[in-house]
Coordinates of C-alpha atoms and ligand atoms in Angstrom, one line a residue:
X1 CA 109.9 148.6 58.2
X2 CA 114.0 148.6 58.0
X3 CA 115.8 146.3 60.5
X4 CA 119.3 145.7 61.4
X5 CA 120.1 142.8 63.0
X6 CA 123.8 143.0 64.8
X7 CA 125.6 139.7 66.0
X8 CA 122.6 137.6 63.9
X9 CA 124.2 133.7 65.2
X10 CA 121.6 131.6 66.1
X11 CA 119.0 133.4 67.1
X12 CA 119.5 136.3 65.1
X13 CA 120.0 134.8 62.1
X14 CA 116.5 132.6 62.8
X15 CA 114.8 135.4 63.7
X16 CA 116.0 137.2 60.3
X17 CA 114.5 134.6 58.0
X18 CA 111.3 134.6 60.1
X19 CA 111.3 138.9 59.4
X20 CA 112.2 139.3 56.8
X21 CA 109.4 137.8 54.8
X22 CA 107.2 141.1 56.5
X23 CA 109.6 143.5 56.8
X24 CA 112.9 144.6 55.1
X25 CA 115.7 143.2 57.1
X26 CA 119.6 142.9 56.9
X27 CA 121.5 140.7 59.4
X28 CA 125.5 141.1 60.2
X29 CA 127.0 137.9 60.7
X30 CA 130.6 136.5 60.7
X31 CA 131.8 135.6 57.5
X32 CA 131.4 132.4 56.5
X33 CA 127.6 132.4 57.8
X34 CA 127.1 135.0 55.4
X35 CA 128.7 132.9 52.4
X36 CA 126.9 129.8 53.0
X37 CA 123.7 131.5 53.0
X38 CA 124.4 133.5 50.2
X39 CA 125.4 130.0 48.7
X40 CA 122.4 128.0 49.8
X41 CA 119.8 130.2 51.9
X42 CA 119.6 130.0 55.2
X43 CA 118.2 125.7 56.7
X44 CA 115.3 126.2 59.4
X45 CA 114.4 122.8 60.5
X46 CA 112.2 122.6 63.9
X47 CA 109.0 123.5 65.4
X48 CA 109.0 126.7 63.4
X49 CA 108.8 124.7 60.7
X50 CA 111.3 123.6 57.6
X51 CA 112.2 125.8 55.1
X52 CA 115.4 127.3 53.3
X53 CA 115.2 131.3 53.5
X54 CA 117.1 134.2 52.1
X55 CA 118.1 137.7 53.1
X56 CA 120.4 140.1 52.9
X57 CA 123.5 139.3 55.2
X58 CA 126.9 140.5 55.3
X59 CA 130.3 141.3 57.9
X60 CA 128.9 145.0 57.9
X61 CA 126.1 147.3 57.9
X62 CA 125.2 149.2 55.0
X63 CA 124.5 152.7 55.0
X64 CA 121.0 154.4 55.5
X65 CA 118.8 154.5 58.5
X66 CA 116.6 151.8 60.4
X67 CA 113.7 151.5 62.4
X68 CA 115.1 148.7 64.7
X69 CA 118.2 147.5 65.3
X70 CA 118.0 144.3 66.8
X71 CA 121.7 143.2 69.0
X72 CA 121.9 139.7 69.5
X73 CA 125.5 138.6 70.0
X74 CA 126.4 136.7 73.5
X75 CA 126.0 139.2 76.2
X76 CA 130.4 139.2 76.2
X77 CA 130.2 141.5 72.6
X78 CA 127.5 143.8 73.4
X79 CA 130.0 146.5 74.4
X80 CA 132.1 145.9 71.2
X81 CA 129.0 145.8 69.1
X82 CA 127.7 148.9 70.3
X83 CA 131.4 150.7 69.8
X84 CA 131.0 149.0 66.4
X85 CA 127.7 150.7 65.4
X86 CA 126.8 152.9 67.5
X87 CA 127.3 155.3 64.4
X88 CA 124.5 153.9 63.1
X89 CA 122.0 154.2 65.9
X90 CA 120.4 157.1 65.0
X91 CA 116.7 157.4 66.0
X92 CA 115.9 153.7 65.3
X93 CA 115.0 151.7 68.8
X94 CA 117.8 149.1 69.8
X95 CA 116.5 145.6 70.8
X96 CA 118.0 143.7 73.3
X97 CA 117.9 140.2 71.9
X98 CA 119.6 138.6 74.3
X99 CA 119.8 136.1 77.6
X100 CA 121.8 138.0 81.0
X101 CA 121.6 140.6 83.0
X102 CA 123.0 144.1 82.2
X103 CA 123.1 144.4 78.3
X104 CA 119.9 146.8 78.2
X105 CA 122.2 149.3 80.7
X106 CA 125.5 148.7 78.1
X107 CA 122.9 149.8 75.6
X108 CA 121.7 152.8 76.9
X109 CA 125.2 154.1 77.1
X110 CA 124.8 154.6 73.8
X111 CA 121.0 155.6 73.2
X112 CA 118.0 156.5 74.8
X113 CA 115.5 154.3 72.8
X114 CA 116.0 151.0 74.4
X115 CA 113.9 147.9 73.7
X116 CA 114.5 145.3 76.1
X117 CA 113.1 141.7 75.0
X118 CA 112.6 138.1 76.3
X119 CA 113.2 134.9 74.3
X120 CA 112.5 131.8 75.4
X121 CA 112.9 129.8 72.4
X122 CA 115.9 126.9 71.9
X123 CA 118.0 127.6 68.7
X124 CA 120.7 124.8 68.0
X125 CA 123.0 125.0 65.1
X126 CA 123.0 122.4 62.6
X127 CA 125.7 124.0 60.4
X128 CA 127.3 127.5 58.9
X129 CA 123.8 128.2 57.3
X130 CA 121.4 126.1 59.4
X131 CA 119.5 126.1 63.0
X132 CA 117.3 123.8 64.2
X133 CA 114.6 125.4 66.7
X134 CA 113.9 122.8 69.3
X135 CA 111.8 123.7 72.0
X136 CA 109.1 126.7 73.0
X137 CA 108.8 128.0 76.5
X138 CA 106.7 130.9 75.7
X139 CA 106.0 134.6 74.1
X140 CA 109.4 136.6 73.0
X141 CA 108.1 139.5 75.4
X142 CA 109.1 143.3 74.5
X143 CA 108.7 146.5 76.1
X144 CA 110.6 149.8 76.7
X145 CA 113.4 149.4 79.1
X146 CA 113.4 149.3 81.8
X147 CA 109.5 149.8 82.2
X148 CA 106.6 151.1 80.1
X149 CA 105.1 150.5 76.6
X150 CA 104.9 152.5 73.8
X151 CA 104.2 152.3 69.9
X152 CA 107.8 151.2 69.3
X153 CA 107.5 148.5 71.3
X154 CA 103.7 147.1 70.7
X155 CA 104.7 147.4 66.8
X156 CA 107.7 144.8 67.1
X157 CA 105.5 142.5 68.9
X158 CA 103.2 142.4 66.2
X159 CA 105.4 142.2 63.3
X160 CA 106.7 139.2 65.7
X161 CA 103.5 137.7 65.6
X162 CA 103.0 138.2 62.0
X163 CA 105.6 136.6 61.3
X164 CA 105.0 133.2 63.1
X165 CA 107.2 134.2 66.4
X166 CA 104.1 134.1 69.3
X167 CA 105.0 137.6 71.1
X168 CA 103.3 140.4 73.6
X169 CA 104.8 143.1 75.5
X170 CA 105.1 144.1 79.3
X171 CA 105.0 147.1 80.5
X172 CA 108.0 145.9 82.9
X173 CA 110.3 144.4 81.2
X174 CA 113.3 144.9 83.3
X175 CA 111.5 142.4 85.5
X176 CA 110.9 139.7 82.5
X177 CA 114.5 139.9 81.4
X178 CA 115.2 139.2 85.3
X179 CA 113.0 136.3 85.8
X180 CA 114.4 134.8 82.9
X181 CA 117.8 135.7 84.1
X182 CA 116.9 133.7 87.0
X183 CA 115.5 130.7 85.0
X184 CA 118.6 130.7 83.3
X185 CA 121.0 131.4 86.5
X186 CA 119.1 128.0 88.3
X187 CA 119.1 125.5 85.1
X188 CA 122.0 126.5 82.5
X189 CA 125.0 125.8 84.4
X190 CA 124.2 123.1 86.4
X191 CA 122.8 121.1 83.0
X192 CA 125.9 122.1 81.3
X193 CA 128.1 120.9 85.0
X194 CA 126.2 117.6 84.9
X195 CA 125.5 117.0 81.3
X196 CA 121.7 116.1 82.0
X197 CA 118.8 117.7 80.3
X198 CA 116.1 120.2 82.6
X199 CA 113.9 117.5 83.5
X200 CA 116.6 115.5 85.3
X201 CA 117.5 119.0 87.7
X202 CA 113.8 118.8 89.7
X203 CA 115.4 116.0 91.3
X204 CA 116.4 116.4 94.7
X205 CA 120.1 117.1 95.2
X206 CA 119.9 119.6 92.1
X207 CA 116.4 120.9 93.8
X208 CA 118.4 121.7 96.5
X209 CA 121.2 123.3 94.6
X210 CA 118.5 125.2 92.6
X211 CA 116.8 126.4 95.4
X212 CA 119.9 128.4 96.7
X213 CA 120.8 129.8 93.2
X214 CA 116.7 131.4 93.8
X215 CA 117.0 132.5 97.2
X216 CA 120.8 134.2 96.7
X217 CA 118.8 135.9 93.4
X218 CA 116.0 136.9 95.2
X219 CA 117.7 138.8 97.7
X220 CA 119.4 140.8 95.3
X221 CA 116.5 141.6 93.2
X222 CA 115.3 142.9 96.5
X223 CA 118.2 145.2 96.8
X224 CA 118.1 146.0 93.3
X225 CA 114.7 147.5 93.6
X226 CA 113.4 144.9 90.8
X227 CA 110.1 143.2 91.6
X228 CA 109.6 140.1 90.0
X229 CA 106.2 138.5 88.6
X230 CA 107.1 135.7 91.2
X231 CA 106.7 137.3 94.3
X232 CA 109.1 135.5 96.5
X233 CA 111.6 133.1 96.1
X234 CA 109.6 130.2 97.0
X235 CA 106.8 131.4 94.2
X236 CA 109.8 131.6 91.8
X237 CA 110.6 127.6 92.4
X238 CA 107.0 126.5 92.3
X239 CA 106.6 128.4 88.9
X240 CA 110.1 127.1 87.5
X241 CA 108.9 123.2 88.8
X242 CA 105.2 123.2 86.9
X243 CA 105.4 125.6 84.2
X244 CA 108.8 126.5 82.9
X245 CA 110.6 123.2 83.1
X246 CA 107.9 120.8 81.9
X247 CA 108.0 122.2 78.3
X248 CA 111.7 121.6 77.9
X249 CA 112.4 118.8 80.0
X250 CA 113.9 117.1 77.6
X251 CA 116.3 120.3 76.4
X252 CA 119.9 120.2 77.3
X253 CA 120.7 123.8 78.4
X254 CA 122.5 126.2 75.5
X255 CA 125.2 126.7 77.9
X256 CA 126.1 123.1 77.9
X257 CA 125.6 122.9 74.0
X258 CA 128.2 125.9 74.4
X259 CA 130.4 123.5 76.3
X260 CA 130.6 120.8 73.9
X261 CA 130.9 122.9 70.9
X262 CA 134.3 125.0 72.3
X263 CA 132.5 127.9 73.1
X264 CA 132.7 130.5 75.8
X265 CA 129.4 130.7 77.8
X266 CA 128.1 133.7 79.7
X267 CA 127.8 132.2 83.1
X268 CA 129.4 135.4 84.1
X269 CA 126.1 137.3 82.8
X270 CA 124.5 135.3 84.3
X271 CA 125.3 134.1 88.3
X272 CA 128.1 136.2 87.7
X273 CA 126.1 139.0 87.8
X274 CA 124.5 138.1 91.0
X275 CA 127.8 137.4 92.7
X276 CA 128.5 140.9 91.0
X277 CA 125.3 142.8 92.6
X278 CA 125.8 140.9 95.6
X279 CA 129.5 142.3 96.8
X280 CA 128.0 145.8 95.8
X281 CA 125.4 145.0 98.0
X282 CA 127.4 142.9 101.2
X283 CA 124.7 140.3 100.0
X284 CA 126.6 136.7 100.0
X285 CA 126.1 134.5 97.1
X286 CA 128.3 131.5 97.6
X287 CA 126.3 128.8 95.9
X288 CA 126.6 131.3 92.1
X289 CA 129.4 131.7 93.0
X290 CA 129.9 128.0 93.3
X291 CA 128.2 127.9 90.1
X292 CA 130.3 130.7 88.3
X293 CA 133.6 128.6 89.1
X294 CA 131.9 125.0 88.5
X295 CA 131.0 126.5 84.3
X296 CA 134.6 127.9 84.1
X297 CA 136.2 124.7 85.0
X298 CA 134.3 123.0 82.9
X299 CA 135.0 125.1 80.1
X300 CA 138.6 124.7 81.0
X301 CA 138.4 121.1 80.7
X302 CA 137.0 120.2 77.5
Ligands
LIG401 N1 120.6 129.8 71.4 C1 119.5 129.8 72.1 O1 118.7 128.8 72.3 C2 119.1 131.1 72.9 C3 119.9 132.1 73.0 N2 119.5 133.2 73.7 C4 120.4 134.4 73.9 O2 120.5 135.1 72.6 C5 121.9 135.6 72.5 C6 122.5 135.1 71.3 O3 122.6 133.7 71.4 P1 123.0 132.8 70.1 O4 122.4 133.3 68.9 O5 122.8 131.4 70.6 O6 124.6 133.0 70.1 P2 125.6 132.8 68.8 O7 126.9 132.7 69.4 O8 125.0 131.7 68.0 O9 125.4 134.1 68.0 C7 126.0 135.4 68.2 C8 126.8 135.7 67.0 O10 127.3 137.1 67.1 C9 128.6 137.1 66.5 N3 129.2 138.3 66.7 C10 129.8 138.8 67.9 N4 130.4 140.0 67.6 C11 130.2 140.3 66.3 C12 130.5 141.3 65.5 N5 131.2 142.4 65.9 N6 130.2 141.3 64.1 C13 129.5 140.2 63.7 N7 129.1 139.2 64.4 C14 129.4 139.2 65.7 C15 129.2 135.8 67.1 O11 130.4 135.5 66.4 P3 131.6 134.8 67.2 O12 131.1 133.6 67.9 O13 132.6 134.5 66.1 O14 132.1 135.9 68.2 C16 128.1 134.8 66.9 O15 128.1 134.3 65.6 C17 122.6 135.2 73.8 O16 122.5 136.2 74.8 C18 121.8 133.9 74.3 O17 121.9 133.7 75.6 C19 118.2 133.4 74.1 C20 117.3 132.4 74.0 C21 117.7 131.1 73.4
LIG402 C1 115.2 126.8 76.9 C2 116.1 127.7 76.4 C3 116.6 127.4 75.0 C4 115.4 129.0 76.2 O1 116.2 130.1 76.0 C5 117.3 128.0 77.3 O2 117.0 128.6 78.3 C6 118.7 127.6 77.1 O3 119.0 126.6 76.6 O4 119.5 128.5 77.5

């Protein structure tokens, strides 16, 4: 099996030394990732275990045809990615591999084999050629976007799984990519606001604050036509309370490692895109909103 991996940073680059030991697989990366790990491999350290990897890696793509092409840049580049390489498309199916709301639809601009995915998985760097993976919240979920399963789709998972990343598939992903969305929408910006780890947000003035990120999503799901596993809003809280945040109670959100490390976040793929869906729908969303502006500042300020 042949796979491209576009934007390979944190994840991407993890995910290529976890691959590529089943499957043939380049990743394009900025320059000087791709010279320190053509210096000294590529440094996993983590719960996927320790090890120094090597693969193919470069600036660009070379030639010939692929069976995936997995894009896993911030949700910002997915446009310019796709004007990038588009040319390279083809028939392979493009993966999603990404956090936010809207980056399957960029992608189908340009294809019609579209791979959404889930990842749930924390990848920190640790340098130009190193990521540490800190913490598990579940299966890297796959299916066709945005619903059904097919061959293309079951056959990533299991290469996935074969190579020690614990996968399925859905045959909705649209909705898992949402309820993630929201995961991310209620905990990401307000850990990276108030410097404190997930744990620390199920207490009760965050709770609060969390609980109106939900209800403002859930109302636009509604109007979005996208059903969620969590039926209701309330549903959605009680399943972020006792089984998403317990596992990573103790993770600082990526958006506030973002923060520290100069880096834009993509709070606007995020609430944004609910404050978004909402003026298309005449839904208010003030406290995203409120949430949008609170992340920009805070990038301002560093
Ligand atoms: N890190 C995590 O724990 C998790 C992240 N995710 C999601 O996965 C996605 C990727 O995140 P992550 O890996 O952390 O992000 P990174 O910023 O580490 O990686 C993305 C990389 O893509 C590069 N890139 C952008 N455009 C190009 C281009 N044209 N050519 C080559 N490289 C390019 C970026 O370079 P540059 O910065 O110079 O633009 C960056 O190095 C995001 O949507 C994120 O939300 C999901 C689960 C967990
Ligand atoms: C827990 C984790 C790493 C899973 O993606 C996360 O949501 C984040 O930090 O953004």
């Amino acid at each position: 099996m042949r796979i491209l991996i576009l934007g390979a940073g944190a994840v991407g680059l993890t995910v290529a030394a976890m691959l590529s030991e089943h499957a043939e697989v380049y990743a394009v990366c900025r320059k000087r990732y791709a010279d320190a790990i053509s210096a000294d491999g590529f440094v996993m350290t983590g719960i996927w275990g320790e090890k120094t990897c090597r693969f193919p890696c470069g600036e660009s793509a070379p030639a010939g045809s692929w069976d995936y092409i997995i894009i896993s840049t911030k949700s910002a580049a997915t446009r310019e990615i796709c004007e990038k390489y588009h040319h390279l498309f083809g028939d392979a199916e493009i993966v999603s591999l990404q956090n936010g709301i809207g980056n399957e639809e960029i992608i189908g601009e340009y294809t019609s084999h579209v791979i959404g995915a889930m990842i749930i998985t924390g990848f920190e760097w640790r340098g130009d050629n190193a990521v540490f993976v800190s913490v598990d919240g579940g299966k890297t979920m796959f299916g066709r976007f945005p619903k059904g399963t097919d061959d293309a789709a079951r056959k990533l998972s299991v290469l996935f799984n074969a190579s020690g990343i614990r996968s399925d598939v859905s045959s909705d992903i649209k909705s898992v990519v949402w309820s993630k969305a929201f995961y991310s929408c209620s905990l990401n910006p307000l850990g990276a606001v108030m410097e404190c780890p997930y744990g620390e947000l199920r207490k009760a003035p965050a709770w609060n604050i969390i609980t109106n990120i939900v209800s403002e999503a859930f109302a636009i799901s509604k109007a979005e036509g996208v059903e969620l596993p969590q039926k209701s809003a309330s549903a959605y809280l009680d399943f972020l309370m006792q089984e998403k945040i317990p596992p990573t109670a103790k993770h600082y959100s990526s958006m506030y490692q973002d923060i520290i490390s100069g880096r834009l976040t993509e709070v606007d793929y995020m609430n944004g895109a609910i404050v978004k869906l909402g003026r298309k729908h005449g839904i208010a969303t003030p406290v995203n909103e409120m949430m949008v502006n609170l992340t920009h500042f805070k990038e301002e300020l560093r």
